[in-house]
Short mmCIF file of C-alpha atoms in Angstrom, two decimals:
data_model
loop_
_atom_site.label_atom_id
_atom_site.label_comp_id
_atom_site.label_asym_id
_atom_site.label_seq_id
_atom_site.Cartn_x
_atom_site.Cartn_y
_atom_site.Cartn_z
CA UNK A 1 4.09 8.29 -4.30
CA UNK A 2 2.10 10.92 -6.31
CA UNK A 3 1.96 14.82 -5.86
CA UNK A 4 -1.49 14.13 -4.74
CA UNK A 5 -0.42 11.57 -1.92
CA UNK A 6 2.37 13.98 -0.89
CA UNK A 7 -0.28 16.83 -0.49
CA UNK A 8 -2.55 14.87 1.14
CA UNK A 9 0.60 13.55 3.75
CA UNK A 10 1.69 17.21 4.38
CA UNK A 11 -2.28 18.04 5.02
CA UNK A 12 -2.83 15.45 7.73
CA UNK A 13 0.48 16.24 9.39
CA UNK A 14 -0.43 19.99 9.18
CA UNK A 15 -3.84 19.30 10.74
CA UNK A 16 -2.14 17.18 13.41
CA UNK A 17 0.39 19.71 14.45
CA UNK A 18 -1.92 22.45 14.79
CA UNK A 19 -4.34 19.59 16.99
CA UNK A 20 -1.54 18.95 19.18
CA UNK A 21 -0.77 22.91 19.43
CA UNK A 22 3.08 22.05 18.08
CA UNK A 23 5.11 25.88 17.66
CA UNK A 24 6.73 25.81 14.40
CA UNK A 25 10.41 25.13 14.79
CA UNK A 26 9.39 21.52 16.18
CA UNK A 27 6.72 21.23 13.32
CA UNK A 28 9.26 22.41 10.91
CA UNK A 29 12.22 19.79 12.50
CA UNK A 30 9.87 16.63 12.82
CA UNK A 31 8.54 17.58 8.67
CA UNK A 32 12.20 17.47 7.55
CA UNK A 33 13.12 14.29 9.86
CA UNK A 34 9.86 12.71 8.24
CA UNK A 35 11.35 14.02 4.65
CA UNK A 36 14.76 12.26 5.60
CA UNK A 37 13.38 9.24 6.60
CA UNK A 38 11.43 8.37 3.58
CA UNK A 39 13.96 8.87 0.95
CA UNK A 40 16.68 7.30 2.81
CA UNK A 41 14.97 4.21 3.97
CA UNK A 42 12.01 1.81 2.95
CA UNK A 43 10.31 -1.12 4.26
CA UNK A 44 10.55 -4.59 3.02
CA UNK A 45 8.95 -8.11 3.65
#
């Protein structure tokens, strides 16, 4: 993924969060579990 994907990502999850009224810490946890996830694991098939 690109710089420019990544920004875009961390844009739609920031609009998102701040749709759903999310407080920080849990914005914060679910961005780092999200961060985890991606460049532990991929999808095949």
């Amino acid at each position: 993924m690109s710089n420019k994907d990544d920004e875009s990502i961390e844009m739609l999850y920031s609009k998102s969060c701040l749709d759903l009224n999310m407080d920080m810490e849990t914005k914060l946890d679910a961005w780092r579990s999200y961060e985890h996830i991606r460049k532990h694991y991929v999808l095949e098939g």
